[in-house]
Every structure is written in structure tokens, then in C-alpha cells.
mmCIF file of C-alpha atoms in Angstrom:
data_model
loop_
_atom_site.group_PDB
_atom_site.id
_atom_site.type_symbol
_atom_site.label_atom_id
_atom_site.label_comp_id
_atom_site.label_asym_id
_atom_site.label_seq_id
_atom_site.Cartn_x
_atom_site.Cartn_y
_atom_site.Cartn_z
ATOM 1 C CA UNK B 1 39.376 33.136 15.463
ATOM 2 C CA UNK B 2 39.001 34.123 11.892
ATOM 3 C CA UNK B 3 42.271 33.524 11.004
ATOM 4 C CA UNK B 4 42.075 29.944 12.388
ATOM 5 C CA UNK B 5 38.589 29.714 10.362
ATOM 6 C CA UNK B 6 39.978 31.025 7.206
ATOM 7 C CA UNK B 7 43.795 28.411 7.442
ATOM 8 C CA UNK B 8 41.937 25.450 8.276
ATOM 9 C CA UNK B 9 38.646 26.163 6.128
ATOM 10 C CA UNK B 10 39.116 22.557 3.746
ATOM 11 C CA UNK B 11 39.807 20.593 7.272
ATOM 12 C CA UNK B 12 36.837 22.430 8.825
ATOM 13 C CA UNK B 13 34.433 22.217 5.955
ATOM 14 C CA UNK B 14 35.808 18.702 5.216
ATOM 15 C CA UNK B 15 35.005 17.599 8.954
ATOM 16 C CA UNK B 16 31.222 18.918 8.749
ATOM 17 C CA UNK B 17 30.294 17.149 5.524
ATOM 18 C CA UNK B 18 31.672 14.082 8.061
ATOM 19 C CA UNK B 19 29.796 14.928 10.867
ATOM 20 C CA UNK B 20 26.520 15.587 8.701
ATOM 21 C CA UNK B 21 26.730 12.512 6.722
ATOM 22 C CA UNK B 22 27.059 10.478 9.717
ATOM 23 C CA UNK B 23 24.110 11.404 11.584
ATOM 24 C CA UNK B 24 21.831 11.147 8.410
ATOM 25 C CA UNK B 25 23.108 8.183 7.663
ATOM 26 C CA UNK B 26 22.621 6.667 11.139
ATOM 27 C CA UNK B 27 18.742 8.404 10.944
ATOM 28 C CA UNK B 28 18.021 6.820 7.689
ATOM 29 C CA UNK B 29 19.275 3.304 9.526
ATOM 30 C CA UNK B 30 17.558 3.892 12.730
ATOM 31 C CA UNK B 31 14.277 5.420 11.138
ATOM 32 C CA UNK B 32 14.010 2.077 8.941
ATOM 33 C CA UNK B 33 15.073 -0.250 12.596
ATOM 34 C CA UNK B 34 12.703 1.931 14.506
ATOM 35 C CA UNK B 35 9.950 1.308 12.099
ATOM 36 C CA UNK B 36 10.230 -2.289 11.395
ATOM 37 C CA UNK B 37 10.229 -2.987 14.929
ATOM 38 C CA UNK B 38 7.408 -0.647 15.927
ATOM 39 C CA UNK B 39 5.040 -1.999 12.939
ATOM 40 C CA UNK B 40 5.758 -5.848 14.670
ATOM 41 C CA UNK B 41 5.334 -5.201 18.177
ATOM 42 C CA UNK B 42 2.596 -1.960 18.244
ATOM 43 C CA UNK B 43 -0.286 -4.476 18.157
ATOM 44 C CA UNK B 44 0.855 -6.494 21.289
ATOM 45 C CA UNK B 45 0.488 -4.644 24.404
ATOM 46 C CA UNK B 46 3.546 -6.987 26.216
ATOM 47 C CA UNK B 47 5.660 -5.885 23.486
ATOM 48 C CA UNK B 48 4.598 -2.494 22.641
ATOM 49 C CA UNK B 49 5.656 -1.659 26.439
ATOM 50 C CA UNK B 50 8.744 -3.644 26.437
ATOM 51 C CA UNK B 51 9.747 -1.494 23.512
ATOM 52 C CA UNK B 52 8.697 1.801 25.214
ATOM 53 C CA UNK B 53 10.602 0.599 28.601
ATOM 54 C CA UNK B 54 13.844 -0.085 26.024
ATOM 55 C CA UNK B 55 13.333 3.303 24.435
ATOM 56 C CA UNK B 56 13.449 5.230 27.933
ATOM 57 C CA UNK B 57 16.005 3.271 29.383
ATOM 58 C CA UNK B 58 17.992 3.646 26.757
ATOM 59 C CA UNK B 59 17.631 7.730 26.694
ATOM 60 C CA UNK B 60 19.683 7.556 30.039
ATOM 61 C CA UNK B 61 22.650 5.755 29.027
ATOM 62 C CA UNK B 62 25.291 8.105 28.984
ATOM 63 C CA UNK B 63 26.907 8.098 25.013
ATOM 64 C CA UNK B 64 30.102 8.633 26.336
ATOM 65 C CA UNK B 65 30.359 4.996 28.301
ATOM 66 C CA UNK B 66 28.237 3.635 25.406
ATOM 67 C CA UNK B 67 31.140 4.444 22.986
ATOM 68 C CA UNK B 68 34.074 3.187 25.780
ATOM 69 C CA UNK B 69 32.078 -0.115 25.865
ATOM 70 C CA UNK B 70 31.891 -0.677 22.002
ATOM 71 C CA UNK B 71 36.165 -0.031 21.706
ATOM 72 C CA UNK B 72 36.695 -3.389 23.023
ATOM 73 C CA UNK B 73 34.632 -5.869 20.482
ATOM 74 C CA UNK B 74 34.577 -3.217 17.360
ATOM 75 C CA UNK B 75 38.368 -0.934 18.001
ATOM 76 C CA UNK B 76 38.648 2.666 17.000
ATOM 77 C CA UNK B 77 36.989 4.541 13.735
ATOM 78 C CA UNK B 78 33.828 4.570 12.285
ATOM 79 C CA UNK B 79 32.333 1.447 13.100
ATOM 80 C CA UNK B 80 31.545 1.964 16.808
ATOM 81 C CA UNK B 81 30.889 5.483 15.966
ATOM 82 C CA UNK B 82 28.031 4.688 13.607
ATOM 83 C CA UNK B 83 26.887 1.989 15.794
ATOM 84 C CA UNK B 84 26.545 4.109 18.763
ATOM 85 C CA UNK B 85 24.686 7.231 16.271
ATOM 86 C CA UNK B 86 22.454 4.659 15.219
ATOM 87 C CA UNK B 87 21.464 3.021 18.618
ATOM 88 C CA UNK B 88 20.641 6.497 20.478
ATOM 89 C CA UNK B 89 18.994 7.820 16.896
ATOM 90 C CA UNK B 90 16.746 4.968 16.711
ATOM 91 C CA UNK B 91 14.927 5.163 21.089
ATOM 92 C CA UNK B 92 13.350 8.507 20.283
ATOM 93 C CA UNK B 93 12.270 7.257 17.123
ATOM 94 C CA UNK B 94 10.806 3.851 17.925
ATOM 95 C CA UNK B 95 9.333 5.363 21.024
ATOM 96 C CA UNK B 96 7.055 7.884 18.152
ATOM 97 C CA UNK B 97 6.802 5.202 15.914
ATOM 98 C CA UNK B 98 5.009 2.934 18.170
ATOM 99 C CA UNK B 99 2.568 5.893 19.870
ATOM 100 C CA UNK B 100 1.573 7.116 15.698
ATOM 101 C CA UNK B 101 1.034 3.750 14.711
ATOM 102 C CA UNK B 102 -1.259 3.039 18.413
ATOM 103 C CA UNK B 103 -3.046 6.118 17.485
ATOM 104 C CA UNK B 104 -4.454 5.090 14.021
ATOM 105 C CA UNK B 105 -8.161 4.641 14.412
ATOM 106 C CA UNK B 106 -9.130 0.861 14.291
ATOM 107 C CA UNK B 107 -11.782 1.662 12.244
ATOM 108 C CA UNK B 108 -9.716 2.991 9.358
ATOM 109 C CA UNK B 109 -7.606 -0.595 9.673
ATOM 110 C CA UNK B 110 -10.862 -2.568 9.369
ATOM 111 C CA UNK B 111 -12.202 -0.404 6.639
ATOM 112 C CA UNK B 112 -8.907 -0.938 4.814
ATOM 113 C CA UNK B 113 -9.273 -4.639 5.831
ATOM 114 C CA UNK B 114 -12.704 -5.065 4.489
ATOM 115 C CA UNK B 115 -12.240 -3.595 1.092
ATOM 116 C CA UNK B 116 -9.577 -6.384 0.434
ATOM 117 C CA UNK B 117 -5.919 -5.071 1.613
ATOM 118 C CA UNK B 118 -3.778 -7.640 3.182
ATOM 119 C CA UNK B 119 -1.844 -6.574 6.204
ATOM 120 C CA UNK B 120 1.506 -5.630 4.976
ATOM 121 C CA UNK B 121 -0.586 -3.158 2.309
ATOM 122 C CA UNK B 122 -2.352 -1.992 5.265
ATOM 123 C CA UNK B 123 0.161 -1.224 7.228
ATOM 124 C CA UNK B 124 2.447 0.610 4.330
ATOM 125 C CA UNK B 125 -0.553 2.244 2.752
ATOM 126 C CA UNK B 126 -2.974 3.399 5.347
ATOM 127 C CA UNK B 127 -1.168 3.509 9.023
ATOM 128 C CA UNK B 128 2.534 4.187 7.907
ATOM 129 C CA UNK B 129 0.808 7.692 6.253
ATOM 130 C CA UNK B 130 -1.489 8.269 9.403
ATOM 131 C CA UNK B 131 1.236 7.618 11.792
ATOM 132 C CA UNK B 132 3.912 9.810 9.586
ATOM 133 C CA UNK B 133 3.368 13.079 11.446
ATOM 134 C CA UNK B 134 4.571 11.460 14.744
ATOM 135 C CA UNK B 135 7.162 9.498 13.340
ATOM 136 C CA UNK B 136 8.512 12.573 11.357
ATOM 137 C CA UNK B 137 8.714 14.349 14.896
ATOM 138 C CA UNK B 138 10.674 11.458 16.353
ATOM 139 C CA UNK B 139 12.979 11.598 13.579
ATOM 140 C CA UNK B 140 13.494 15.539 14.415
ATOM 141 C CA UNK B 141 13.968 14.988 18.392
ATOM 142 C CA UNK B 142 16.174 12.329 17.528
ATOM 143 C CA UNK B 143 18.303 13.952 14.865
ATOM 144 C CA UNK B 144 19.225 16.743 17.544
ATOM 145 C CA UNK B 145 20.124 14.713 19.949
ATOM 146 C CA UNK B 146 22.668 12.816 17.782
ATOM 147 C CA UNK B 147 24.545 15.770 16.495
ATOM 148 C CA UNK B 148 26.070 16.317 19.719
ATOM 149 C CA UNK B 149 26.243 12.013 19.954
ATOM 150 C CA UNK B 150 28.124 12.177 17.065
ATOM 151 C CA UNK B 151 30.839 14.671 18.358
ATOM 152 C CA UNK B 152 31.177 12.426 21.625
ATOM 153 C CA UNK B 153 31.821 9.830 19.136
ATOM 154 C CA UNK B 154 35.354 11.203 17.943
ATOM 155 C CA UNK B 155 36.324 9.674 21.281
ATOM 156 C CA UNK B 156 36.968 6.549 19.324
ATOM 157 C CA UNK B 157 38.181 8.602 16.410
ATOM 158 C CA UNK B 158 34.884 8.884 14.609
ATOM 159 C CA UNK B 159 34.732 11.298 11.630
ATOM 160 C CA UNK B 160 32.886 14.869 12.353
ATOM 161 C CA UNK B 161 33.900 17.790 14.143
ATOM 162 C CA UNK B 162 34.469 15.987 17.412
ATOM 163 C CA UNK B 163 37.769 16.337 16.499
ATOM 164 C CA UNK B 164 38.105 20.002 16.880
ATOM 165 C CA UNK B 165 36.360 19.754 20.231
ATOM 166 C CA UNK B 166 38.468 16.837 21.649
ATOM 167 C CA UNK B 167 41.978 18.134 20.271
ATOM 168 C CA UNK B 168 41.114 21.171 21.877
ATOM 169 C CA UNK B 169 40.289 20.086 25.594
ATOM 170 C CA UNK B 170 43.600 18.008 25.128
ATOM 171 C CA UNK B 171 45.455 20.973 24.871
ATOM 172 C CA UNK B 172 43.524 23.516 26.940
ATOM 173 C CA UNK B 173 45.702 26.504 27.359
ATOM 174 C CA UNK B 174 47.762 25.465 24.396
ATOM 175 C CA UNK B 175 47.472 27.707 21.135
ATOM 176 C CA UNK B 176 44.262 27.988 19.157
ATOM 177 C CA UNK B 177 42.974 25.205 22.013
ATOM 178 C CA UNK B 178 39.885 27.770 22.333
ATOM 179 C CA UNK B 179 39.585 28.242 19.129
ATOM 180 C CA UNK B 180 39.470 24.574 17.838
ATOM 181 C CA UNK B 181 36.519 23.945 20.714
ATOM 182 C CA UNK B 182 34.798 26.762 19.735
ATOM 183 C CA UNK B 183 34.525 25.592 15.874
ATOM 184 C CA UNK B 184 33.478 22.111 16.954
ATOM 185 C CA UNK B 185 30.268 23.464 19.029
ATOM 186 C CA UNK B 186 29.512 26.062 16.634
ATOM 187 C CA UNK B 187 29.399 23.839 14.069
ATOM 188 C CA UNK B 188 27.598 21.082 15.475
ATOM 189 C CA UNK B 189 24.744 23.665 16.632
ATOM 190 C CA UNK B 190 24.521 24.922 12.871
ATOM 191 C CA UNK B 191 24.863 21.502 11.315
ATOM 192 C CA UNK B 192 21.670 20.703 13.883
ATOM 193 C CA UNK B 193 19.848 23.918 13.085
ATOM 194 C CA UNK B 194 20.368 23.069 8.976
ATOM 195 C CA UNK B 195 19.369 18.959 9.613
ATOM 196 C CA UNK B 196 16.533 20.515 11.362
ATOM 197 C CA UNK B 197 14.802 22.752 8.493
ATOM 198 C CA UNK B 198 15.788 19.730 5.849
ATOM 199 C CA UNK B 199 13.539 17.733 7.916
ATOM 200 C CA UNK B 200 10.737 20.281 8.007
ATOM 201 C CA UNK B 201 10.993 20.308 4.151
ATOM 202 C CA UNK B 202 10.830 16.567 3.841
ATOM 203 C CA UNK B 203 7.714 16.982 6.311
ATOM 204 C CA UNK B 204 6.282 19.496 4.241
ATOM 205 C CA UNK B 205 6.753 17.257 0.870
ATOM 206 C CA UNK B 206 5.383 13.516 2.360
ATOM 207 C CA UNK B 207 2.662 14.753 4.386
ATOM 208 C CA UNK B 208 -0.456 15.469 2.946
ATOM 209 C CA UNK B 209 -2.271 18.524 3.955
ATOM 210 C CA UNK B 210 -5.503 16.744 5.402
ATOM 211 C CA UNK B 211 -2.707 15.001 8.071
ATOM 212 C CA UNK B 212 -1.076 18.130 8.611
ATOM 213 C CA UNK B 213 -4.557 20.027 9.645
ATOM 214 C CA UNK B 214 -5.182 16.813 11.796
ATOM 215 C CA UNK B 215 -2.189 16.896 13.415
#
């Protein structure tokens, strides 16, 4: 095992910066989605539990037949792999979005109301910060989950370590097949565990401490 680490160290470490850019790159897209569409529909209770319905039955799609359906209009390579990240990064998300922005007190919104904000300022400067916290822990739920998304999405020949995990079930049996899986998981797990306390940082720096005790 080592000595497959250490010959194929540039391809392995080359493959994680992939994999890792990917997913953040599909969270950063599917945070902003989630949000845009949460902030619209969070007021109407129709919509607000059309987008909850969505969210859930979207959760139990498997990515795998997601991914086989996007080949035929969008081909192999990154495309339908970040389109795929993005879709199943953005449920969890929108799903937190739209409970932190229901659970802003109505009072706050009037008082912001009556001392003269309009409702974009509102929303961007008083329930955007209130519903943070619960966003934030969408954004953590959903970056785990798309880790291992994002290695089922070498199926189409996505970037990421997917790669070591596919080529190895190809050739189970074969030399270093073992090897080659065992890389993949390890270093999706890792690449999870390090997205993970990057997130906690980011929660530590953008929400104040008053939210924090609240929450």
C-alpha cells in the first residue's frame, strides 16, 4: 500500500485537489441557488412546502441513475458531474434555508420594517444573519453527503478520486485493484473530515456570538 501511495503520490494528490474543488465549488453554487430560492418562496406557505416536498424527494434519488440520466443530453466529463454535485448539494441546503429563514421572529422583520428598511435590506441584513446558523448546518450535512456524490460522479469521468475507486472495482483481483479502492475511500473520508472543520471555521468567523448562544 505504501509503495502504491508513495509512486502515484502527484496522481493521488493531483486527484484530491479535483475532488475538493469540485464539491466546494458545487456548495458555493448550490448555497447561493438554495438561498435565492428559499428567500422567494419562505413567505408563501404553497411554496415553502412545495420546496420542502422537492428537497425530500430529491434526497432519495439514487446519484448513481441521476448521473446515467444526465450522459445522454450533457456526454461524459465535468459538466454532468458538476451538475449532479450541485443538484444533491443544494436539497439539504434549501430544505435549512427555508426552516432558518421561517424561524426569524416576525417581530424583528416589522421592527426592521418600521425603522425604514426595504425588503431586499431586510432580508440581507436582518433574516439572512438570524437564519445563518441553520443555513451554515445545511451547508455542513450537505457538503458530506456530496463527497461521496462526487466519487459516484467519475462514472461519467468526472475529476476526483472516483477514479481510483472505479478503476479499481474494474479490475478486482487485478494488481494494486485493492489498493487503488482503498485510496479513493480513504481519501474521500479525509477530504470530508477537512471540508468539515473549514466549515466550522467559516461558522466560527460569520456568526456572531449573540447567534451562536441562541442557537
Amino acid at each position: 500500500m505504501f509503495q502504491y501511495i508513495a509512486e502515484r503520490s502527484d496522481q493521488i494528490w493531483f486527484a484530491s485537489w479535483q475532488h475538493f474543488s469540485l464539491v466546494v465549488q458545487c456548495i458555493v453554487l448550490a448555497t447561493v441557488i438554495a438561498v435565492v430560492v428559499a428567500a422567494l418562496v419562505h413567505r408563501i406557505p404553497g411554496l415553502r412546502a412545495a420546496a420542502n416536498e422537492v428537497s425530500t424527494i430529491g434526497l432519495t434519488l439514487p446519484s448513481f441513475a441521476v448521473i446515467g440520466l444526465l450522459l445522454v443530453p450533457l456526454g461524459f466529463g465535468v459538466v454532468p458531474s458538476v451538475v449532479t454535485v450541485t443538484f444533491f448539494a443544494a436539497l439539504p441546503i434549501l430544505r435549512n434555508a427555508v426552516v432558518g429563514l421561517g424561524e426569524v421572529p416576525p417581530s424583528v422583520v416589522e421592527s426592521a420594517r418600521g425603522i425604514g428598511m426595504g425588503r431586499f435590506r431586510t432580508l440581507v441584513q436582518v433574516e439572512l444573519p438570524l437564519a445563518w446558523p441553520v443555513i451554515l448546518t445545511g451547508v455542513r450535512v450537505s457538503a458530506q453527503m456530496v463527497m461521496g456524490v462526487a466519487a459516484v460522479a467519475a462514472y461519467a469521468l468526472g475529476p476526483g478520486l472516483g477514479g481510483f475507486i472505479f478503476s479499481g472495482l474494474s479490475r478486482l483481483g487485478g494488481a494494486n485493484a485493492l489498493n487503488s479502492v482503498v485510496v479513493g475511500t480513504v481519501g474521500v473520508v479525509l477530504l470530508a473530515l477537512v471540508l468539515d472543520l473549514l466549515l466550522l471555521g467559516l461558522g466560527r468567523l460569520t456568526i456572531s456570538r449573540g447567534i451562536r448562544v441562541q442557537h
